[in-house]
Amino acid sequence: MQSFSNKSLKEHNTFGIDVKAKTFISITTVEELKAVLKKQYASEVFILGGGSNMLLTRDINKTVLHINLKGKEIVNETEEEVYVKAMAGETWHEFVLYCISRNFGGLENLSLIPGNVGTTPIQNIGAYGVEIKDTFESCTALNVQTLELQEFSLFDCEFGYRDSVFKNALKGQYIITSVTFRLTKKNHRLNTSYGPIEQHLAEKGVQEPQIKDISDAVISIRQSKLPDPKELGNSGSFFKNPVISMREFEELQENYPELPGYKISEDEIKVPAGWLIDKAGLKGFRKGDAGVHTKQALVLVNYGNATGQDILNLSTHIQEEIYRLFRIRLQPEVNIL
Ligand code: EPU
């Protein structure tokens, strides 16, 4: 267990924001985690995973626990399926590639998403028609009060669109230590419904796609639109795609007939925030080192030395513009701290 004082978190958040942690401890075993929490109140610690879904706006005057638990193993298998458990500190994309190389299907559409395994259930990560909940079997989490490990089933997690019980009723009460996925060994259920995936496969002349082909397509699509955090600080989609009523949607379509929407119930429809921001003329907008990505308007970027507050100010400006033009309130998808 390594401990540092006054450590910069620039390398530990994908936005590349330079704030400091009063104390920083890298946790490599569950025992270490328990030992630290025995000595400190849960309210005095701050849990850090891959730092891929957060905007840090100030120094953290707490003990930052960097969850660096590593390891993956097959915990069960049948003819058709395999249950693979990964510790929370495993890099998500490396885990996806590990599964693909063994022909374990189910995670291929979620290739190249930044972050660590342990944070994937918190916001039920999703892309190209697939969410973590589709292959999630269970996760183990440490109760920060009782210091007991507890198992959460799919049902317990209450997954929703970029949402789970860990963001709501149980917020701050558990630290996820491992996640188990139920993956296919054969008869993979491929999801190629997302237009650009189909297009990519067609261009490559792939007739009978394997999971690796889907992963390659996803990687290529993401690389063409989404900035690599190592090159340009960002946190993926900054806002959630808002859900509006059918009536509001139809009213908006009078002025914007080309407005896209994905019906989610009889009277509700999800509209792409990226489209709204783009339409508002804000794609590529830049103020100092805080900007709206030039290829995907839903992504805010740090051109180098933006502070968390600069990014936050930009996001407020976007929210105001979108409300002024469309009467829609955008909600951040990233956690703002
Ligand atoms: N669009 C624009 N201009 C833009 C961006 C998007 O007009 O600048 C339009 C696109 O043409 C398309 C629609 O908006 O009609 C949707 O765009 P896209 O397919 O790129 O997806 P998204 O809704 O912007 C969501 C997820 C992404 C995920 C993609 C693909 C959310 C908040 N974001 O983005 O997730 O990769 O779908 O499934 O749901 C993330 O969460 O960090 C993330 C990147």
mmCIF file of C-alpha atoms in Angstrom, residues 28-222:
data_model
loop_
_atom_site.group_PDB
_atom_site.id
_atom_site.type_symbol
_atom_site.label_atom_id
_atom_site.label_comp_id
_atom_site.label_asym_id
_atom_site.label_seq_id
_atom_site.Cartn_x
_atom_site.Cartn_y
_atom_site.Cartn_z
ATOM 1 C CA THR A 28 -4.126 -3.316 -4.145
ATOM 2 C CA THR A 29 -6.012 -5.757 -1.888
ATOM 3 C CA VAL A 30 -9.439 -5.841 -0.255
ATOM 4 C CA GLU A 31 -7.673 -6.262 3.115
ATOM 5 C CA GLU A 32 -5.840 -2.962 2.583
ATOM 6 C CA LEU A 33 -9.140 -1.317 1.750
ATOM 7 C CA LYS A 34 -10.687 -2.597 4.965
ATOM 8 C CA ALA A 35 -7.633 -1.565 6.993
ATOM 9 C CA VAL A 36 -7.809 2.023 5.725
ATOM 10 C CA LEU A 37 -11.546 2.249 6.319
ATOM 11 C CA LYS A 38 -11.121 0.925 9.862
ATOM 12 C CA LYS A 39 -8.958 3.924 10.652
ATOM 13 C CA GLN A 40 -10.887 6.584 8.738
ATOM 14 C CA TYR A 41 -14.508 7.533 8.547
ATOM 15 C CA ALA A 42 -16.054 6.821 5.170
ATOM 16 C CA SER A 43 -16.902 10.521 4.918
ATOM 17 C CA GLU A 44 -13.157 11.318 4.967
ATOM 18 C CA VAL A 45 -12.318 9.195 1.964
ATOM 19 C CA PHE A 46 -12.868 9.689 -1.723
ATOM 20 C CA ILE A 47 -13.031 6.669 -4.010
ATOM 21 C CA LEU A 48 -11.220 6.873 -7.315
ATOM 22 C CA GLY A 49 -11.396 4.278 -10.077
ATOM 23 C CA GLY A 50 -10.224 5.051 -13.585
ATOM 24 C CA GLY A 51 -11.282 8.712 -13.231
ATOM 25 C CA SER A 52 -13.054 8.494 -16.583
ATOM 26 C CA ASN A 53 -16.437 9.817 -15.641
ATOM 27 C CA MET A 54 -15.714 12.757 -13.408
ATOM 28 C CA LEU A 55 -14.985 16.437 -13.550
ATOM 29 C CA LEU A 56 -12.807 17.601 -10.670
ATOM 30 C CA THR A 57 -13.377 21.277 -9.933
ATOM 31 C CA ARG A 58 -11.357 21.625 -6.730
ATOM 32 C CA ASP A 59 -8.632 20.052 -4.591
ATOM 33 C CA ILE A 60 -9.772 17.042 -2.625
ATOM 34 C CA ASN A 61 -9.235 17.637 1.043
ATOM 35 C CA LYS A 62 -9.698 13.964 1.846
ATOM 36 C CA THR A 63 -7.863 10.670 1.531
ATOM 37 C CA VAL A 64 -8.219 9.535 -2.057
ATOM 38 C CA LEU A 65 -8.354 5.748 -2.318
ATOM 39 C CA HIS A 66 -7.237 4.655 -5.751
ATOM 40 C CA ILE A 67 -8.874 1.270 -6.304
ATOM 41 C CA ASN A 68 -6.078 -0.686 -7.941
ATOM 42 C CA LEU A 69 -7.402 -4.218 -7.340
ATOM 43 C CA LYS A 70 -6.215 -6.482 -10.161
ATOM 44 C CA GLY A 71 -7.073 -9.956 -11.413
ATOM 45 C CA LYS A 72 -9.526 -11.833 -13.590
ATOM 46 C CA GLU A 73 -10.709 -15.426 -13.511
ATOM 47 C CA ILE A 74 -13.278 -17.798 -14.895
ATOM 48 C CA VAL A 75 -15.533 -18.640 -11.990
ATOM 49 C CA ASN A 76 -17.967 -21.003 -13.692
ATOM 50 C CA GLU A 77 -18.847 -22.332 -17.108
ATOM 51 C CA THR A 78 -21.352 -24.438 -18.975
ATOM 52 C CA GLU A 79 -21.440 -25.704 -22.558
ATOM 53 C CA GLU A 80 -22.817 -22.387 -23.736
ATOM 54 C CA GLU A 81 -21.708 -19.767 -21.241
ATOM 55 C CA VAL A 82 -18.791 -18.620 -19.158
ATOM 56 C CA TYR A 83 -18.807 -16.502 -16.005
ATOM 57 C CA VAL A 84 -15.798 -14.238 -15.847
ATOM 58 C CA LYS A 85 -14.929 -12.223 -12.788
ATOM 59 C CA ALA A 86 -12.713 -9.144 -12.998
ATOM 60 C CA MET A 87 -11.386 -7.114 -10.108
ATOM 61 C CA ALA A 88 -12.442 -3.472 -9.953
ATOM 62 C CA GLY A 89 -9.054 -2.002 -10.895
ATOM 63 C CA GLU A 90 -8.727 -3.861 -14.194
ATOM 64 C CA THR A 91 -8.727 -1.515 -17.185
ATOM 65 C CA TRP A 92 -12.072 -1.973 -18.910
ATOM 66 C CA HIS A 93 -10.830 -2.141 -22.492
ATOM 67 C CA GLU A 94 -8.042 -4.588 -21.618
ATOM 68 C CA PHE A 95 -10.667 -6.805 -20.005
ATOM 69 C CA VAL A 96 -12.857 -6.582 -23.119
ATOM 70 C CA LEU A 97 -9.887 -7.603 -25.298
ATOM 71 C CA TYR A 98 -9.076 -10.486 -22.916
ATOM 72 C CA CYS A 99 -12.657 -11.774 -23.381
ATOM 73 C CA ILE A 100 -12.596 -11.324 -27.153
ATOM 74 C CA SER A 101 -9.266 -13.154 -27.503
ATOM 75 C CA ARG A 102 -10.877 -16.146 -25.769
ATOM 76 C CA ASN A 103 -13.982 -15.881 -27.945
ATOM 77 C CA PHE A 104 -16.203 -14.925 -24.989
ATOM 78 C CA GLY A 105 -19.053 -12.871 -26.437
ATOM 79 C CA GLY A 106 -21.147 -10.034 -25.053
ATOM 80 C CA LEU A 107 -18.779 -7.141 -24.397
ATOM 81 C CA GLU A 108 -17.565 -6.451 -27.963
ATOM 82 C CA ASN A 109 -19.845 -3.419 -28.488
ATOM 83 C CA LEU A 110 -18.368 -1.893 -25.342
ATOM 84 C CA SER A 111 -14.803 -1.870 -26.699
ATOM 85 C CA LEU A 112 -12.551 1.120 -26.071
ATOM 86 C CA ILE A 113 -14.664 2.721 -23.343
ATOM 87 C CA PRO A 114 -12.231 4.419 -20.958
ATOM 88 C CA GLY A 115 -12.244 3.567 -17.257
ATOM 89 C CA ASN A 116 -11.980 0.556 -14.989
ATOM 90 C CA VAL A 117 -14.156 -2.507 -14.487
ATOM 91 C CA GLY A 118 -15.313 -1.447 -11.014
ATOM 92 C CA THR A 119 -17.052 1.688 -12.167
ATOM 93 C CA THR A 120 -18.904 0.121 -15.099
ATOM 94 C CA PRO A 121 -21.965 -0.946 -13.061
ATOM 95 C CA ILE A 122 -22.266 2.410 -11.311
ATOM 96 C CA GLN A 123 -23.423 4.129 -14.465
ATOM 97 C CA ASN A 124 -24.383 1.027 -16.454
ATOM 98 C CA ILE A 125 -22.024 1.966 -19.287
ATOM 99 C CA GLY A 126 -23.442 1.565 -22.741
ATOM 100 C CA ALA A 127 -22.654 2.013 -26.409
ATOM 101 C CA TYR A 128 -23.913 0.861 -29.808
ATOM 102 C CA GLY A 129 -27.077 -0.783 -28.549
ATOM 103 C CA VAL A 130 -25.516 -2.665 -25.611
ATOM 104 C CA GLU A 131 -25.324 -1.874 -21.911
ATOM 105 C CA ILE A 132 -23.417 -3.536 -19.115
ATOM 106 C CA LYS A 133 -26.674 -4.815 -17.666
ATOM 107 C CA ASP A 134 -27.042 -7.161 -20.684
ATOM 108 C CA THR A 135 -24.141 -9.366 -19.531
ATOM 109 C CA PHE A 136 -23.903 -8.420 -15.869
ATOM 110 C CA GLU A 137 -24.188 -11.407 -13.529
ATOM 111 C CA SER A 138 -23.245 -9.902 -10.156
ATOM 112 C CA CYS A 139 -20.804 -7.657 -8.378
ATOM 113 C CA THR A 140 -19.155 -7.696 -4.988
ATOM 114 C CA ALA A 141 -18.986 -4.483 -3.006
ATOM 115 C CA LEU A 142 -17.631 -3.476 0.368
ATOM 116 C CA ASN A 143 -20.034 -1.776 2.727
ATOM 117 C CA VAL A 144 -18.049 1.232 3.962
ATOM 118 C CA GLN A 145 -19.767 1.198 7.370
ATOM 119 C CA THR A 146 -19.801 -2.495 8.298
ATOM 120 C CA LEU A 147 -16.717 -3.385 6.191
ATOM 121 C CA GLU A 148 -18.497 -6.514 4.984
ATOM 122 C CA LEU A 149 -18.437 -7.696 1.406
ATOM 123 C CA GLN A 150 -21.846 -7.975 -0.155
ATOM 124 C CA GLU A 151 -23.031 -9.568 -3.398
ATOM 125 C CA PHE A 152 -25.345 -7.609 -5.728
ATOM 126 C CA SER A 153 -27.436 -9.360 -8.355
ATOM 127 C CA LEU A 154 -28.709 -7.819 -11.578
ATOM 128 C CA PHE A 155 -31.995 -7.117 -9.826
ATOM 129 C CA ASP A 156 -30.281 -5.469 -6.819
ATOM 130 C CA CYS A 157 -28.424 -3.015 -9.059
ATOM 131 C CA GLU A 158 -31.601 -1.364 -10.417
ATOM 132 C CA PHE A 159 -29.928 -0.519 -13.719
ATOM 133 C CA GLY A 160 -31.343 2.250 -15.899
ATOM 134 C CA TYR A 161 -29.976 4.443 -18.679
ATOM 135 C CA ARG A 162 -26.533 5.478 -17.328
ATOM 136 C CA ASP A 163 -27.935 4.770 -13.886
ATOM 137 C CA SER A 164 -27.925 2.259 -11.015
ATOM 138 C CA VAL A 165 -28.680 1.941 -7.311
ATOM 139 C CA PHE A 166 -25.045 2.980 -6.641
ATOM 140 C CA LYS A 167 -25.815 6.457 -7.994
ATOM 141 C CA ASN A 168 -29.042 6.721 -6.012
ATOM 142 C CA ALA A 169 -30.212 4.972 -2.809
ATOM 143 C CA LEU A 170 -26.776 3.456 -2.062
ATOM 144 C CA LYS A 171 -24.649 6.400 -3.173
ATOM 145 C CA GLY A 172 -21.389 6.558 -1.224
ATOM 146 C CA GLN A 173 -22.205 3.450 0.820
ATOM 147 C CA TYR A 174 -20.381 0.757 -1.133
ATOM 148 C CA ILE A 175 -17.089 0.294 -2.931
ATOM 149 C CA ILE A 176 -17.308 -2.181 -5.794
ATOM 150 C CA THR A 177 -14.430 -4.651 -5.590
ATOM 151 C CA SER A 178 -15.207 -7.025 -8.472
ATOM 152 C CA VAL A 179 -17.738 -7.632 -11.231
ATOM 153 C CA THR A 180 -18.792 -10.956 -12.798
ATOM 154 C CA PHE A 181 -20.094 -11.116 -16.370
ATOM 155 C CA ARG A 182 -22.078 -13.895 -18.027
ATOM 156 C CA LEU A 183 -20.639 -14.298 -21.522
ATOM 157 C CA THR A 184 -21.341 -16.636 -24.419
ATOM 158 C CA LYS A 185 -18.917 -19.326 -25.634
ATOM 159 C CA LYS A 186 -20.933 -20.043 -28.777
ATOM 160 C CA ASN A 187 -24.088 -18.830 -30.518
ATOM 161 C CA HIS A 188 -23.007 -15.276 -29.749
ATOM 162 C CA ARG A 189 -25.829 -12.747 -29.771
ATOM 163 C CA LEU A 190 -24.241 -10.142 -32.009
ATOM 164 C CA ASN A 191 -25.688 -6.664 -32.007
ATOM 165 C CA THR A 192 -25.000 -4.880 -35.267
ATOM 166 C CA SER A 193 -28.148 -2.765 -35.218
ATOM 167 C CA TYR A 194 -26.273 0.524 -34.841
ATOM 168 C CA GLY A 195 -26.007 1.966 -38.375
ATOM 169 C CA PRO A 196 -22.283 2.790 -38.422
ATOM 170 C CA ILE A 197 -21.393 -0.787 -37.304
ATOM 171 C CA GLU A 198 -23.344 -2.295 -40.201
ATOM 172 C CA GLN A 199 -21.760 0.216 -42.531
ATOM 173 C CA HIS A 200 -18.253 -0.530 -41.295
ATOM 174 C CA LEU A 201 -18.740 -4.302 -41.697
ATOM 175 C CA ALA A 202 -20.131 -3.812 -45.204
ATOM 176 C CA GLU A 203 -17.167 -1.624 -46.196
ATOM 177 C CA LYS A 204 -14.768 -4.293 -44.930
ATOM 178 C CA GLY A 205 -16.704 -6.962 -46.832
ATOM 179 C CA VAL A 206 -17.412 -8.932 -43.640
ATOM 180 C CA GLN A 207 -20.304 -11.301 -44.387
ATOM 181 C CA GLU A 208 -20.447 -13.364 -41.206
ATOM 182 C CA PRO A 209 -19.110 -11.154 -38.439
ATOM 183 C CA GLN A 210 -17.321 -12.663 -35.454
ATOM 184 C CA ILE A 211 -17.139 -10.853 -32.127
ATOM 185 C CA LYS A 212 -13.650 -9.598 -33.036
ATOM 186 C CA ASP A 213 -15.064 -7.965 -36.204
ATOM 187 C CA ILE A 214 -17.639 -6.099 -34.136
ATOM 188 C CA SER A 215 -15.001 -4.992 -31.654
ATOM 189 C CA ASP A 216 -12.773 -3.780 -34.503
ATOM 190 C CA ALA A 217 -15.722 -1.868 -36.010
ATOM 191 C CA VAL A 218 -16.539 -0.241 -32.670
ATOM 192 C CA ILE A 219 -12.900 0.702 -32.097
ATOM 193 C CA SER A 220 -12.725 2.278 -35.525
ATOM 194 C CA ILE A 221 -16.008 4.208 -35.072
ATOM 195 C CA ARG A 222 -14.992 5.472 -31.645
#
